[in-house]
Short mmCIF file of C-alpha atoms in Angstrom, two decimals:
data_model
loop_
_atom_site.label_atom_id
_atom_site.label_comp_id
_atom_site.label_asym_id
_atom_site.label_seq_id
_atom_site.Cartn_x
_atom_site.Cartn_y
_atom_site.Cartn_z
CA UNK F 298 0.14 0.11 -0.24
CA UNK F 299 1.18 3.25 -0.42
CA UNK F 300 -0.02 6.87 0.77
CA UNK F 301 0.20 10.28 -0.37
CA UNK F 302 0.36 12.59 2.29
CA UNK F 303 -0.39 16.18 0.60
CA UNK F 304 0.03 19.80 2.35
CA UNK F 305 -3.87 21.37 1.31
CA UNK F 306 -3.45 25.01 0.11
CA UNK F 307 0.49 24.61 1.04
CA UNK F 308 1.47 28.43 0.55
CA UNK F 309 -1.21 29.93 1.88
CA UNK F 310 -1.32 27.67 5.17
CA UNK F 311 2.20 28.64 5.52
CA UNK F 312 1.29 32.24 6.10
CA UNK F 313 -1.48 30.88 8.99
CA UNK F 314 1.37 28.69 10.18
CA UNK F 315 2.56 31.64 12.46
CA UNK F 316 -0.63 34.03 12.13
CA UNK F 317 -3.12 31.85 14.62
CA UNK F 318 -5.34 35.02 13.52
CA UNK F 319 -5.68 34.30 9.80
CA UNK F 320 -6.72 30.67 10.36
CA UNK F 321 -10.40 29.86 9.20
CA UNK F 322 -9.78 33.06 6.76
CA UNK F 323 -9.50 33.88 3.30
CA UNK F 324 -5.35 34.02 2.52
CA UNK F 325 -4.39 34.44 -0.91
CA UNK F 326 -0.10 34.28 -1.75
CA UNK F 327 1.18 35.94 -4.97
CA UNK F 328 3.66 34.79 -7.56
CA UNK F 329 6.99 37.41 -8.26
CA UNK F 330 6.60 40.28 -8.65
CA UNK F 331 3.34 40.36 -6.83
CA UNK F 332 1.54 38.98 -10.55
CA UNK F 333 -0.82 36.48 -9.94
CA UNK F 334 -2.62 34.50 -7.81
CA UNK F 335 -0.80 31.58 -6.70
CA UNK F 336 -2.23 29.98 -3.26
CA UNK F 337 -5.76 30.24 -1.50
CA UNK F 338 -6.52 29.30 1.50
CA UNK F 339 -10.18 27.41 1.17
CA UNK F 340 -11.66 30.09 2.17
CA UNK F 341 -10.88 32.76 -0.33
CA UNK F 342 -11.46 29.93 -2.97
CA UNK F 343 -15.01 29.61 -1.86
CA UNK F 344 -14.86 33.97 -2.37
CA UNK F 345 -14.66 32.67 -5.99
CA UNK F 346 -11.01 33.68 -6.19
CA UNK F 347 -9.27 32.31 -9.71
CA UNK F 348 -5.63 30.44 -9.33
CA UNK F 349 -3.71 32.67 -11.38
CA UNK F 350 -5.66 35.64 -11.37
CA UNK F 351 -4.27 38.96 -11.75
CA UNK F 352 -3.50 40.13 -8.52
CA UNK F 353 -4.25 44.22 -10.45
CA UNK F 354 -7.35 43.25 -11.54
CA UNK F 355 -8.94 41.64 -8.71
CA UNK F 356 -7.19 43.45 -6.00
CA UNK F 357 -10.58 45.72 -5.35
CA UNK F 358 -12.39 42.17 -4.34
CA UNK F 359 -9.61 41.15 -2.47
CA UNK F 360 -9.65 44.28 0.13
CA UNK F 361 -13.38 44.28 -0.42
CA UNK F 362 -13.85 40.95 1.41
CA UNK F 363 -10.66 41.34 4.07
CA UNK F 364 -8.58 38.82 2.39
CA UNK F 365 -4.68 38.36 3.57
CA UNK F 366 -2.19 39.67 1.07
CA UNK F 367 1.40 37.75 1.59
CA UNK F 368 4.21 37.91 -1.30
CA UNK F 369 5.92 34.58 -1.89
CA UNK F 370 8.71 34.04 0.84
CA UNK F 371 10.00 31.19 -0.46
CA UNK F 372 12.78 30.66 3.04
CA UNK F 373 9.95 29.75 4.97
CA UNK F 374 8.09 27.77 2.89
CA UNK F 375 11.08 25.90 2.19
CA UNK F 376 11.83 25.55 5.59
CA UNK F 377 7.78 24.46 6.46
CA UNK F 378 8.32 22.42 3.96
CA UNK F 379 11.59 20.13 5.83
CA UNK F 380 9.94 20.23 8.72
CA UNK F 381 6.75 18.25 7.36
CA UNK F 382 8.92 15.86 5.40
CA UNK F 383 10.96 15.57 8.10
CA UNK F 384 7.90 14.47 10.06
CA UNK F 385 7.10 12.04 7.59
CA UNK F 386 9.93 10.15 7.70
CA UNK F 387 8.95 8.82 10.94
CA UNK F 388 5.51 6.82 9.55
CA UNK F 389 7.47 4.72 7.07
CA UNK F 390 11.32 3.51 6.16
CA UNK F 391 10.79 4.33 2.26
CA UNK F 392 9.41 7.60 1.08
CA UNK F 393 9.63 9.58 -1.38
CA UNK F 394 10.11 13.45 -1.79
CA UNK F 395 7.12 14.18 -4.97
CA UNK F 396 7.67 17.50 -4.28
CA UNK F 397 7.75 20.60 -2.16
CA UNK F 398 4.30 19.69 -0.22
CA UNK F 399 3.74 16.10 -1.33
CA UNK F 400 5.35 12.91 -0.47
CA UNK F 401 4.35 9.20 -0.79
CA UNK F 402 5.24 6.42 1.82
CA UNK F 403 5.56 3.02 1.41
CA UNK F 404 3.14 1.04 4.12
CA UNK F 405 3.92 -2.41 3.78
CA UNK F 406 4.30 -4.23 7.01
CA UNK F 407 2.19 -1.15 9.60
CA UNK F 408 0.09 -3.31 11.71
CA UNK F 409 -2.15 -1.10 12.14
CA UNK F 410 -5.67 -0.73 10.20
CA UNK F 411 -4.58 1.51 7.58
CA UNK F 412 -7.11 4.56 8.07
CA UNK F 413 -6.05 4.71 11.75
CA UNK F 414 -2.94 5.30 10.44
CA UNK F 415 -4.02 7.99 7.60
CA UNK F 416 -5.47 9.64 10.71
CA UNK F 417 -2.39 9.59 12.79
CA UNK F 418 0.15 10.92 10.26
CA UNK F 419 -2.30 14.06 9.44
CA UNK F 420 -3.24 14.44 12.74
CA UNK F 421 0.53 14.75 13.89
CA UNK F 422 0.97 17.16 11.18
CA UNK F 423 -1.35 19.32 12.42
CA UNK F 424 -0.65 19.26 16.37
CA UNK F 425 3.25 19.32 15.59
CA UNK F 426 3.56 21.82 12.44
CA UNK F 427 0.24 23.61 12.37
CA UNK F 428 -0.20 22.01 8.93
CA UNK F 429 -3.87 20.94 6.82
CA UNK F 430 -3.20 17.70 5.02
CA UNK F 431 -5.11 15.54 2.79
CA UNK F 432 -3.94 11.55 2.91
CA UNK F 433 -4.52 9.34 0.17
CA UNK F 434 -3.83 5.49 0.77
CA UNK F 435 -3.94 2.70 -1.97
CA UNK F 436 -2.17 -0.30 -3.64
CA UNK F 437 -1.20 1.78 -5.84
CA UNK F 438 0.73 5.67 -6.44
CA UNK F 439 -1.88 6.62 -9.27
CA UNK F 440 -4.73 5.28 -7.36
CA UNK F 441 -3.30 6.33 -3.80
CA UNK F 442 -3.32 10.44 -5.87
CA UNK F 443 -6.72 9.43 -7.03
CA UNK F 444 -7.37 8.86 -3.14
CA UNK F 445 -6.17 12.02 -1.82
CA UNK F 446 -8.00 14.38 -4.12
CA UNK F 447 -11.24 12.59 -2.41
CA UNK F 448 -9.79 12.88 0.89
CA UNK F 449 -9.72 16.77 -0.06
CA UNK F 450 -12.58 17.70 -2.07
CA UNK F 451 -15.12 15.12 0.63
CA UNK F 452 -15.77 16.26 3.43
CA UNK F 453 -17.28 13.35 4.91
CA UNK F 454 -13.55 11.42 4.77
CA UNK F 455 -12.09 13.52 7.11
CA UNK F 456 -9.26 14.39 4.83
CA UNK F 457 -8.09 11.08 5.17
CA UNK F 458 -9.51 8.05 1.85
CA UNK F 459 -8.62 4.51 1.69
CA UNK F 460 -9.09 2.80 -1.65
CA UNK F 461 -8.07 -0.45 -0.24
CA UNK F 462 -10.12 -2.99 -2.29
CA UNK F 463 -11.82 -3.34 -6.33
CA UNK F 464 -15.33 -1.47 -4.90
CA UNK F 465 -14.43 1.09 -3.24
CA UNK F 466 -11.77 2.89 -6.03
CA UNK F 467 -14.55 1.04 -9.28
CA UNK F 468 -16.71 4.04 -7.52
CA UNK F 469 -13.97 6.91 -7.34
CA UNK F 470 -13.10 6.36 -10.59
CA UNK F 471 -16.37 6.59 -11.74
CA UNK F 472 -17.52 9.42 -10.46
CA UNK F 473 -13.75 10.89 -11.61
CA UNK F 474 -12.68 12.74 -15.34
CA UNK F 475 -9.70 11.43 -16.95
CA UNK F 476 -7.84 14.43 -16.14
CA UNK F 477 -8.70 13.82 -12.87
CA UNK F 478 -5.88 10.97 -13.16
CA UNK F 479 -2.13 11.76 -12.30
CA UNK F 480 0.12 12.58 -15.29
CA UNK F 481 -2.90 13.05 -18.02
CA UNK F 482 -3.00 16.96 -19.29
CA UNK F 483 -5.70 18.44 -21.65
CA UNK F 484 -3.59 17.44 -24.36
CA UNK F 485 -3.30 13.97 -23.26
CA UNK F 486 -6.89 13.76 -22.67
CA UNK F 487 -8.13 14.69 -26.46
CA UNK F 488 -6.19 12.03 -27.56
CA UNK F 489 -8.00 9.76 -25.23
CA UNK F 490 -11.10 11.42 -26.10
CA UNK F 491 -10.70 9.51 -29.83
CA UNK F 492 -10.95 6.61 -28.70
CA UNK F 493 -14.20 7.46 -27.08
CA UNK F 494 -12.05 7.55 -23.54
CA UNK F 495 -13.81 10.25 -21.25
CA UNK F 496 -14.02 8.64 -17.27
CA UNK F 497 -11.34 7.26 -15.32
CA UNK F 498 -13.41 4.08 -15.30
CA UNK F 499 -13.08 4.42 -19.19
CA UNK F 500 -9.22 4.56 -19.22
CA UNK F 501 -9.32 1.94 -16.57
CA UNK F 502 -11.69 -0.48 -18.22
CA UNK F 503 -10.02 0.01 -21.61
CA UNK F 504 -7.64 -2.34 -23.95
CA UNK F 505 -4.22 -1.06 -22.41
CA UNK F 506 -2.14 -2.62 -25.61
CA UNK F 507 -4.71 -0.70 -28.20
CA UNK F 508 -4.22 2.36 -25.79
CA UNK F 509 -1.05 1.97 -25.95
CA UNK F 510 -0.40 2.22 -29.78
CA UNK F 511 -2.39 5.08 -29.92
CA UNK F 512 -0.43 6.83 -27.28
CA UNK F 513 2.04 6.09 -25.61
CA UNK F 514 3.89 2.85 -23.27
CA UNK F 515 2.90 5.40 -19.74
CA UNK F 516 -0.42 4.42 -20.73
CA UNK F 517 -0.80 1.54 -20.16
CA UNK F 518 1.50 1.49 -16.43
CA UNK F 519 -1.41 3.65 -15.56
CA UNK F 520 -4.49 1.48 -16.82
CA UNK F 521 -3.04 -1.15 -14.72
CA UNK F 522 -2.33 1.25 -11.67
CA UNK F 523 -6.00 1.90 -11.62
CA UNK F 524 -6.94 -1.45 -12.07
CA UNK F 525 -4.47 -1.98 -8.79
CA UNK F 526 -1.29 -3.25 -9.99
CA UNK F 527 1.48 -1.24 -9.24
CA UNK F 528 3.90 -0.44 -11.85
CA UNK F 529 5.29 3.12 -10.52
CA UNK F 530 8.18 1.99 -7.69
CA UNK F 531 8.96 4.62 -5.02
CA UNK F 532 11.74 6.57 -6.27
CA UNK F 533 13.84 7.24 -3.32
CA UNK F 534 16.24 9.87 -4.74
CA UNK F 535 13.82 12.20 -7.86
CA UNK F 536 15.99 11.90 -10.63
CA UNK F 537 18.82 15.25 -11.65
CA UNK F 538 17.60 17.33 -13.99
CA UNK F 539 18.56 17.82 -17.10
CA UNK F 540 18.12 21.64 -17.42
CA UNK F 541 18.53 23.95 -14.94
CA UNK F 542 16.84 27.38 -15.69
CA UNK F 543 16.67 30.70 -13.39
CA UNK F 544 14.31 33.18 -15.03
CA UNK F 545 12.17 36.43 -13.66
CA UNK F 546 10.72 39.60 -14.18
CA UNK F 547 12.35 42.20 -12.80
CA UNK F 548 10.56 44.43 -10.11
CA UNK F 549 11.81 47.56 -12.04
CA UNK F 550 12.52 47.51 -15.79
CA UNK F 551 15.56 47.62 -16.77
CA UNK F 552 16.69 51.09 -19.28
CA UNK F 553 20.17 50.52 -19.36
CA UNK F 554 23.21 47.92 -19.37
CA UNK F 555 24.03 47.18 -16.04
CA UNK F 556 21.04 46.25 -14.42
CA UNK F 557 20.65 43.59 -16.85
CA UNK F 558 24.02 42.05 -15.92
CA UNK F 559 24.04 42.55 -12.53
CA UNK F 560 20.22 40.36 -12.41
CA UNK F 561 21.87 37.87 -15.60
CA UNK F 562 24.55 37.62 -12.58
CA UNK F 563 22.41 36.56 -9.69
CA UNK F 564 20.55 34.14 -12.20
CA UNK F 565 23.48 32.64 -13.07
CA UNK F 566 25.20 32.44 -9.44
CA UNK F 567 21.37 30.88 -8.31
CA UNK F 568 21.85 28.00 -11.64
CA UNK F 569 25.90 26.98 -11.36
CA UNK F 570 24.74 26.60 -7.07
CA UNK F 571 21.37 24.51 -8.60
CA UNK F 572 24.02 22.55 -10.66
CA UNK F 573 26.81 21.27 -7.99
CA UNK F 574 23.88 20.41 -5.50
CA UNK F 575 23.28 17.94 -7.65
CA UNK F 576 26.62 16.94 -8.48
CA UNK F 577 26.74 18.21 -12.13
CA UNK F 578 28.67 20.00 -14.69
CA UNK F 579 27.67 22.34 -17.48
CA UNK F 580 28.97 22.30 -20.83
CA UNK F 581 26.53 24.92 -22.47
CA UNK F 582 24.89 28.06 -21.02
CA UNK F 583 21.17 29.77 -22.92
CA UNK F 584 20.33 33.71 -21.98
CA UNK F 585 17.76 35.75 -23.04
CA UNK F 586 16.28 38.74 -22.20
CA UNK F 587 13.41 40.49 -23.29
CA UNK F 588 10.85 43.78 -23.17
CA UNK F 589 7.00 43.30 -22.10
CA UNK F 590 5.31 41.67 -25.07
CA UNK F 591 2.33 43.85 -24.23
CA UNK F 592 4.08 47.19 -24.77
CA UNK F 593 5.16 48.39 -28.52
CA UNK F 594 8.60 47.61 -29.92
CA UNK F 595 8.56 44.48 -28.43
CA UNK F 596 11.97 43.27 -28.53
CA UNK F 597 12.87 39.36 -27.39
CA UNK F 598 16.69 38.17 -27.62
CA UNK F 599 18.49 34.90 -26.77
CA UNK F 600 22.00 32.68 -27.34
CA UNK F 601 23.30 29.45 -26.68
CA UNK F 602 27.11 29.06 -26.17
CA UNK F 603 29.47 26.53 -25.22
CA UNK F 604 31.94 26.81 -21.86
CA UNK F 605 35.17 26.81 -22.57
CA UNK F 606 34.83 23.08 -20.28
CA UNK F 607 32.52 21.44 -17.81
CA UNK F 608 31.85 23.16 -15.36
CA UNK F 609 29.90 24.17 -11.68
CA UNK F 610 32.25 27.33 -11.70
CA UNK F 611 29.72 30.37 -10.84
CA UNK F 612 32.95 32.99 -11.65
CA UNK F 613 32.99 30.58 -15.05
CA UNK F 614 29.70 30.68 -16.02
CA UNK F 615 28.98 33.83 -15.19
CA UNK F 616 31.95 35.56 -16.95
CA UNK F 617 30.09 33.58 -19.99
CA UNK F 618 26.47 34.96 -19.43
CA UNK F 619 28.04 38.35 -18.72
CA UNK F 620 29.29 38.10 -22.02
CA UNK F 621 26.02 36.73 -23.73
CA UNK F 622 24.13 39.79 -21.59
CA UNK F 623 26.08 42.24 -23.13
CA UNK F 624 25.78 41.17 -26.59
CA UNK F 625 22.38 40.78 -26.36
CA UNK F 626 21.49 44.11 -25.15
CA UNK F 627 20.24 46.68 -27.11
CA UNK F 628 19.55 50.52 -26.05
CA UNK F 629 16.48 52.23 -26.42
CA UNK F 630 14.23 49.43 -24.31
CA UNK F 631 12.80 49.05 -21.01
CA UNK F 632 13.85 45.28 -20.50
CA UNK F 633 11.10 42.74 -18.47
CA UNK F 634 12.54 40.12 -18.16
CA UNK F 635 16.13 37.53 -18.14
CA UNK F 636 17.01 33.91 -17.80
CA UNK F 637 19.85 31.38 -17.43
CA UNK F 638 19.82 28.40 -18.35
CA UNK F 639 22.13 25.12 -18.20
CA UNK F 640 20.39 23.46 -20.82
CA UNK F 641 23.62 20.35 -21.43
CA UNK F 642 25.07 19.12 -18.25
CA UNK F 643 26.74 15.83 -17.37
CA UNK F 644 27.25 13.68 -13.96
CA UNK F 645 30.31 15.03 -12.80
CA UNK F 646 31.67 11.49 -11.77
CA UNK F 647 31.01 10.51 -15.27
CA UNK F 648 33.02 12.96 -16.68
CA UNK F 649 36.17 11.91 -18.85
CA UNK F 650 39.38 14.80 -18.56
CA UNK F 651 40.34 15.87 -22.00
CA UNK F 652 43.69 15.38 -22.82
CA UNK F 653 44.88 18.82 -23.58
CA UNK F 654 42.69 20.65 -20.84
CA UNK F 655 42.82 19.54 -17.29
CA UNK F 656 39.51 20.85 -16.61
CA UNK F 657 38.11 22.67 -13.84
CA UNK F 658 40.80 23.02 -10.79
CA UNK F 659 40.67 21.64 -7.56
CA UNK F 660 40.89 24.88 -6.33
CA UNK F 661 37.99 25.86 -7.98
CA UNK F 662 36.08 22.64 -6.41
CA UNK F 663 36.75 23.56 -2.94
CA UNK F 664 36.18 27.29 -3.44
CA UNK F 665 32.21 26.85 -4.53
CA UNK F 666 32.26 24.22 -1.51
CA UNK F 667 33.37 27.02 0.80
CA UNK F 668 30.82 29.21 -0.99
CA UNK F 669 28.22 26.94 -0.64
CA UNK F 670 28.29 25.49 3.01
CA UNK F 671 28.93 29.47 4.27
CA UNK F 672 26.19 30.59 2.10
CA UNK F 673 24.19 27.05 3.49
CA UNK F 674 24.72 28.26 7.28
CA UNK F 675 25.20 31.56 7.11
CA UNK F 676 22.09 32.51 4.72
CA UNK F 677 21.22 32.35 0.96
CA UNK F 678 23.23 35.89 -0.31
CA UNK F 679 26.04 35.74 2.58
CA UNK F 680 28.71 35.77 -0.15
CA UNK F 681 28.16 36.71 -3.41
CA UNK F 682 30.39 37.94 -6.23
CA UNK F 683 30.58 41.85 -7.48
CA UNK F 684 29.49 41.45 -10.41
CA UNK F 685 25.51 40.95 -8.97
CA UNK F 686 25.82 44.30 -7.58
CA UNK F 687 24.92 45.62 -4.15
CA UNK F 688 21.74 47.79 -4.89
CA UNK F 689 19.59 46.10 -6.73
CA UNK F 690 16.63 48.48 -7.77
CA UNK F 691 15.51 45.74 -10.10
CA UNK F 692 14.94 43.28 -7.78
CA UNK F 693 11.73 41.29 -7.61
CA UNK F 694 9.13 42.89 -6.50
CA UNK F 695 7.45 41.78 -2.82
CA UNK F 696 5.25 44.57 -0.89
CA UNK F 697 3.70 41.61 1.20
CA UNK F 698 6.16 39.91 2.22
CA UNK F 699 5.95 37.93 6.08
CA UNK F 700 8.54 37.24 8.05
CA UNK F 701 11.21 34.44 7.60
CA UNK F 702 9.95 33.08 11.05
CA UNK F 703 12.22 29.68 10.75
CA UNK F 704 15.39 31.19 8.97
CA UNK F 705 16.34 34.89 10.22
CA UNK F 706 17.42 35.27 13.55
CA UNK F 707 15.47 39.23 13.77
CA UNK F 708 12.23 37.57 12.35
CA UNK F 709 12.08 34.78 14.79
CA UNK F 710 8.57 35.65 16.73
CA UNK F 711 7.76 37.19 20.32
CA UNK F 712 6.10 35.27 22.63
CA UNK F 713 4.46 37.69 25.98
CA UNK F 714 3.81 36.06 29.04
CA UNK F 715 1.50 37.67 31.13
#
């Protein structure tokens, strides 16, 4: 049996952890630069506030209903996610962190009733972290995903749904659309419609071999999973990314070259840090910049170049990125967005050195290790290249950021006892 534990409206719930006055009240969290609504509490959803709504369009409605508004606070969300996952580790020796707010657990050998165990998991996360979750339990990961959806949609489940017998998941499949199934998006759903497959039950009872011919092997696995046949195992270690991108819109449009280069340098450093985290080297870098597509004289430019040798050295990557940024920049434009991508990367352990080039030096490896360790211990951005600039007027706009309660000394909550 598998359990999928999924946090409810994760970003919004994180904002409520240290603000009990906001529990049971509408809360929304905005995207980078406070552009769109990316998370809503159930109370905000009940007001009809849609996902990915532009903030400037719905701000009057939010103010009218006294909705609490927050900018994205990634340090807080990342730390609370870590606490959730660490707590879940005690419930199973075999786990898979699927995303920042979801984790699969293998429940084989659990000595208690699975429904009771699901409620123990749910109650523990609330009592220890004040994080509301839904728990779906089933014999396959795909059914566990569907069970989790039921746990969240149907209040009578108490936040825990167990599909441990065929008649139970059949009841759910007959009442679910094919797009409710994990991994099936609109494009695949249209292809399945051509085979007269509209519901999850239609897919589960279809001929898997025929559907595979029209679609792909993953669909065949999904059909088996919907019938209680496990085809997807837990991934103990998430697969390494094949490409690493860091892109952001500017909080203030850049009308000169310097802020564009500063931003690109910051994005290059962040991409290089992620590269080192998964123990890879980059061979190729992609840089792009563009103005707003909604303004006249739209300008977009991008280019790809090979690095001098496979590397994870922030300095080498930043140097290449700044060269590209300078070549792409064009005067007379107000640039809105830029990005850096490491698009050809290889495992550092498998790298074969060039006979005529020594590659990255041991000294560079040690320097990057020191930078990463200091930034990990003292906070992101403690050490950085001067190329990123000290003053960042172009940095993303965050008007409604909450305190970093768990990762910043000055933001630790103060409790007064009377």
